[in-house]
């Protein structure tokens, strides 16, 4: 499975960087798998927030995080990152990464078709 890290507590307006490590997989894992970030807030449905496509690295953001979050990857480290800025209390959630499908040349956030889920990392935004 993928392994998330970097969660913790942060004040509103603060920043946090999450990591999604594929170190347990082959070194070309990110070359052949698109990776997505999901989150689940208390009492809410799981939400897909961003993904980065294998090979060409095309990126998608949900409206809820667009302009505040940045997804990136380091293939040499077999790791995908999620830089979260201007955090809000409503960003409080458990954040997960997973391998996501690619449809018509773009990664898509479909949890039912996602795989290699990590265990999640908690992010809490509060004063």
PDB file of C-alpha atoms in Angstrom:
ATOM      1  CA  UNK A   1       0.000   0.000   0.000  1.00  0.00           C
ATOM      2  CA  UNK A   2       0.941   3.653  -0.321  1.00  0.00           C
ATOM      3  CA  UNK A   3       2.014   5.438   2.846  1.00  0.00           C
ATOM      4  CA  UNK A   4       0.846   8.930   3.758  1.00  0.00           C
ATOM      5  CA  UNK A   5       2.625  11.192   6.210  1.00  0.00           C
ATOM      6  CA  UNK A   6       2.802  14.826   7.200  1.00  0.00           C
ATOM      7  CA  UNK A   7      -0.511  15.269   8.948  1.00  0.00           C
ATOM      8  CA  UNK A   8      -0.948  17.160  12.178  1.00  0.00           C
ATOM      9  CA  UNK A   9      -2.563  20.196  13.721  1.00  0.00           C
ATOM     10  CA  UNK A  10      -2.334  23.631  12.139  1.00  0.00           C
ATOM     11  CA  UNK A  11      -3.978  26.981  12.686  1.00  0.00           C
ATOM     12  CA  UNK A  12      -6.319  28.502  10.125  1.00  0.00           C
ATOM     13  CA  UNK A  13      -4.336  30.186   7.388  1.00  0.00           C
ATOM     14  CA  UNK A  14      -1.398  27.885   7.964  1.00  0.00           C
ATOM     15  CA  UNK A  15       0.273  25.374   5.693  1.00  0.00           C
ATOM     16  CA  UNK A  16       1.054  21.698   5.720  1.00  0.00           C
ATOM     17  CA  UNK A  17       2.739  19.349   3.261  1.00  0.00           C
ATOM     18  CA  UNK A  18       1.568  15.782   2.970  1.00  0.00           C
ATOM     19  CA  UNK A  19       3.618  13.012   1.427  1.00  0.00           C
ATOM     20  CA  UNK A  20       2.467   9.848  -0.290  1.00  0.00           C
ATOM     21  CA  UNK A  21       5.294   7.342  -0.541  1.00  0.00           C
ATOM     22  CA  UNK A  22       5.358   4.478  -2.986  1.00  0.00           C
ATOM     23  CA  UNK A  23       8.643   3.186  -1.629  1.00  0.00           C
ATOM     24  CA  UNK A  24       7.178  -0.275  -1.231  1.00  0.00           C
ATOM     25  CA  UNK A  25       6.577  -0.530  -4.952  1.00  0.00           C
ATOM     26  CA  UNK A  26       8.810  -0.680  -7.997  1.00  0.00           C
ATOM     27  CA  UNK A  27      10.886   2.384  -8.812  1.00  0.00           C
ATOM     28  CA  UNK A  28       8.757   3.126 -11.869  1.00  0.00           C
ATOM     29  CA  UNK A  29       5.479   3.057  -9.950  1.00  0.00           C
ATOM     30  CA  UNK A  30       4.767   6.760 -10.486  1.00  0.00           C
ATOM     31  CA  UNK A  31       5.662   6.437 -14.157  1.00  0.00           C
ATOM     32  CA  UNK A  32       2.794   4.035 -14.706  1.00  0.00           C
ATOM     33  CA  UNK A  33       0.239   5.016 -12.050  1.00  0.00           C
ATOM     34  CA  UNK A  34      -1.715   8.216 -11.625  1.00  0.00           C
ATOM     35  CA  UNK A  35      -1.966   9.212  -7.977  1.00  0.00           C
ATOM     36  CA  UNK A  36      -4.843  10.954  -6.296  1.00  0.00           C
ATOM     37  CA  UNK A  37      -5.541  12.525  -2.946  1.00  0.00           C
ATOM     38  CA  UNK A  38      -8.840  12.038  -1.164  1.00  0.00           C
ATOM     39  CA  UNK A  39     -10.079  13.223   2.174  1.00  0.00           C
ATOM     40  CA  UNK A  40     -12.852  12.315   4.552  1.00  0.00           C
ATOM     41  CA  UNK A  41     -14.096  14.874   7.019  1.00  0.00           C
ATOM     42  CA  UNK A  42     -16.090  13.835  10.093  1.00  0.00           C
ATOM     43  CA  UNK A  43     -19.639  13.012   9.116  1.00  0.00           C
ATOM     44  CA  UNK A  44     -19.032  13.652   5.423  1.00  0.00           C
ATOM     45  CA  UNK A  45     -18.541  11.597   2.322  1.00  0.00           C
ATOM     46  CA  UNK A  46     -15.076  10.909   1.005  1.00  0.00           C
ATOM     47  CA  UNK A  47     -14.007  13.692  -1.352  1.00  0.00           C
ATOM     48  CA  UNK A  48     -11.499  13.495  -4.171  1.00  0.00           C
ATOM     49  CA  UNK A  49      -9.431  16.653  -4.135  1.00  0.00           C
ATOM     50  CA  UNK A  50      -6.502  16.315  -6.524  1.00  0.00           C
ATOM     51  CA  UNK A  51      -4.670  13.931  -8.809  1.00  0.00           C
ATOM     52  CA  UNK A  52      -1.582  13.860 -10.966  1.00  0.00           C
ATOM     53  CA  UNK A  53      -1.459  11.755 -14.091  1.00  0.00           C
ATOM     54  CA  UNK A  54       1.348   9.314 -14.816  1.00  0.00           C
ATOM     55  CA  UNK A  55       3.824  10.194 -17.578  1.00  0.00           C
ATOM     56  CA  UNK A  56       2.782  13.727 -18.585  1.00  0.00           C
ATOM     57  CA  UNK A  57       1.845  14.844 -15.075  1.00  0.00           C
ATOM     58  CA  UNK A  58      -1.453  16.502 -15.953  1.00  0.00           C
ATOM     59  CA  UNK A  59      -3.106  17.748 -12.801  1.00  0.00           C
ATOM     60  CA  UNK A  60      -6.653  18.073 -11.545  1.00  0.00           C
ATOM     61  CA  UNK A  61      -7.951  19.989  -8.527  1.00  0.00           C
ATOM     62  CA  UNK A  62     -11.385  20.018  -7.015  1.00  0.00           C
ATOM     63  CA  UNK A  63     -12.909  23.467  -6.670  1.00  0.00           C
ATOM     64  CA  UNK A  64     -12.734  23.201  -2.901  1.00  0.00           C
ATOM     65  CA  UNK A  65      -8.919  23.268  -2.942  1.00  0.00           C
ATOM     66  CA  UNK A  66      -8.072  24.979  -6.225  1.00  0.00           C
ATOM     67  CA  UNK A  67      -5.669  27.859  -5.701  1.00  0.00           C
ATOM     68  CA  UNK A  68      -4.716  26.698  -2.207  1.00  0.00           C
ATOM     69  CA  UNK A  69      -3.372  23.154  -2.657  1.00  0.00           C
ATOM     70  CA  UNK A  70      -0.600  22.018  -4.981  1.00  0.00           C
ATOM     71  CA  UNK A  71       0.102  18.440  -5.975  1.00  0.00           C
ATOM     72  CA  UNK A  72       3.538  17.420  -7.182  1.00  0.00           C
ATOM     73  CA  UNK A  73       5.685  14.359  -7.449  1.00  0.00           C
ATOM     74  CA  UNK A  74       9.316  13.341  -7.246  1.00  0.00           C
ATOM     75  CA  UNK A  75       9.751  10.210  -9.299  1.00  0.00           C
ATOM     76  CA  UNK A  76      13.286   9.719  -8.008  1.00  0.00           C
ATOM     77  CA  UNK A  77      11.881   9.471  -4.488  1.00  0.00           C
ATOM     78  CA  UNK A  78       8.769   7.617  -5.613  1.00  0.00           C
ATOM     79  CA  UNK A  79       6.732  10.180  -3.685  1.00  0.00           C
ATOM     80  CA  UNK A  80       3.775  12.433  -4.390  1.00  0.00           C
ATOM     81  CA  UNK A  81       3.227  15.567  -2.326  1.00  0.00           C
ATOM     82  CA  UNK A  82       0.253  17.701  -1.461  1.00  0.00           C
ATOM     83  CA  UNK A  83       1.202  21.210  -0.399  1.00  0.00           C
ATOM     84  CA  UNK A  84      -1.714  22.739   1.458  1.00  0.00           C
ATOM     85  CA  UNK A  85      -1.768  26.495   2.013  1.00  0.00           C
ATOM     86  CA  UNK A  86      -4.351  28.884   3.438  1.00  0.00           C
ATOM     87  CA  UNK A  87      -5.858  26.055   5.402  1.00  0.00           C
ATOM     88  CA  UNK A  88      -9.391  26.404   6.708  1.00  0.00           C
ATOM     89  CA  UNK A  89     -11.212  24.572   9.489  1.00  0.00           C
ATOM     90  CA  UNK A  90     -13.273  22.821   6.826  1.00  0.00           C
ATOM     91  CA  UNK A  91     -10.077  21.214   5.530  1.00  0.00           C
ATOM     92  CA  UNK A  92      -9.985  19.131   8.702  1.00  0.00           C
ATOM     93  CA  UNK A  93     -10.110  15.517   7.552  1.00  0.00           C
ATOM     94  CA  UNK A  94      -8.220  12.293   7.182  1.00  0.00           C
ATOM     95  CA  UNK A  95      -6.252  12.523   3.950  1.00  0.00           C
ATOM     96  CA  UNK A  96      -5.604   9.470   1.810  1.00  0.00           C
ATOM     97  CA  UNK A  97      -3.651   8.821  -1.337  1.00  0.00           C
ATOM     98  CA  UNK A  98      -4.342   6.076  -3.839  1.00  0.00           C
ATOM     99  CA  UNK A  99      -3.564   5.000  -7.357  1.00  0.00           C
ATOM    100  CA  UNK A 100      -6.375   6.350  -9.519  1.00  0.00           C
ATOM    101  CA  UNK A 101      -7.593   5.514 -12.998  1.00  0.00           C
ATOM    102  CA  UNK A 102      -6.922   7.481 -16.135  1.00  0.00           C
ATOM    103  CA  UNK A 103      -9.797   8.217 -18.492  1.00  0.00           C
ATOM    104  CA  UNK A 104      -9.432   9.983 -21.826  1.00  0.00           C
ATOM    105  CA  UNK A 105      -5.961  11.195 -20.999  1.00  0.00           C
ATOM    106  CA  UNK A 106      -6.701  12.554 -17.555  1.00  0.00           C
ATOM    107  CA  UNK A 107      -6.550  11.161 -14.046  1.00  0.00           C
ATOM    108  CA  UNK A 108      -9.947  10.820 -12.445  1.00  0.00           C
ATOM    109  CA  UNK A 109     -10.932  10.579  -8.818  1.00  0.00           C
ATOM    110  CA  UNK A 110     -13.163   7.527  -8.645  1.00  0.00           C
ATOM    111  CA  UNK A 111     -12.685   5.812  -5.286  1.00  0.00           C
ATOM    112  CA  UNK A 112     -14.386   2.639  -6.465  1.00  0.00           C
ATOM    113  CA  UNK A 113     -11.691   2.274  -9.120  1.00  0.00           C
ATOM    114  CA  UNK A 114      -8.781   3.474  -6.968  1.00  0.00           C
ATOM    115  CA  UNK A 115      -6.251   1.100  -5.484  1.00  0.00           C
ATOM    116  CA  UNK A 116      -3.288   0.753  -3.133  1.00  0.00           C
ATOM    117  CA  UNK A 117      -4.923   2.996  -0.573  1.00  0.00           C
ATOM    118  CA  UNK A 118      -2.790   4.291   2.232  1.00  0.00           C
ATOM    119  CA  UNK A 119      -3.808   4.271   5.878  1.00  0.00           C
ATOM    120  CA  UNK A 120      -4.523   7.992   5.913  1.00  0.00           C
ATOM    121  CA  UNK A 121      -3.074  10.919   7.807  1.00  0.00           C
ATOM    122  CA  UNK A 122      -5.105  13.268   9.983  1.00  0.00           C
ATOM    123  CA  UNK A 123      -5.051  17.008   9.359  1.00  0.00           C
ATOM    124  CA  UNK A 124      -6.748  19.215  11.926  1.00  0.00           C
ATOM    125  CA  UNK A 125      -7.202  22.918  11.298  1.00  0.00           C
ATOM    126  CA  UNK A 126      -8.267  24.855  14.358  1.00  0.00           C
ATOM    127  CA  UNK A 127      -7.378  27.902  16.383  1.00  0.00           C
TER     128      UNK A 127
END
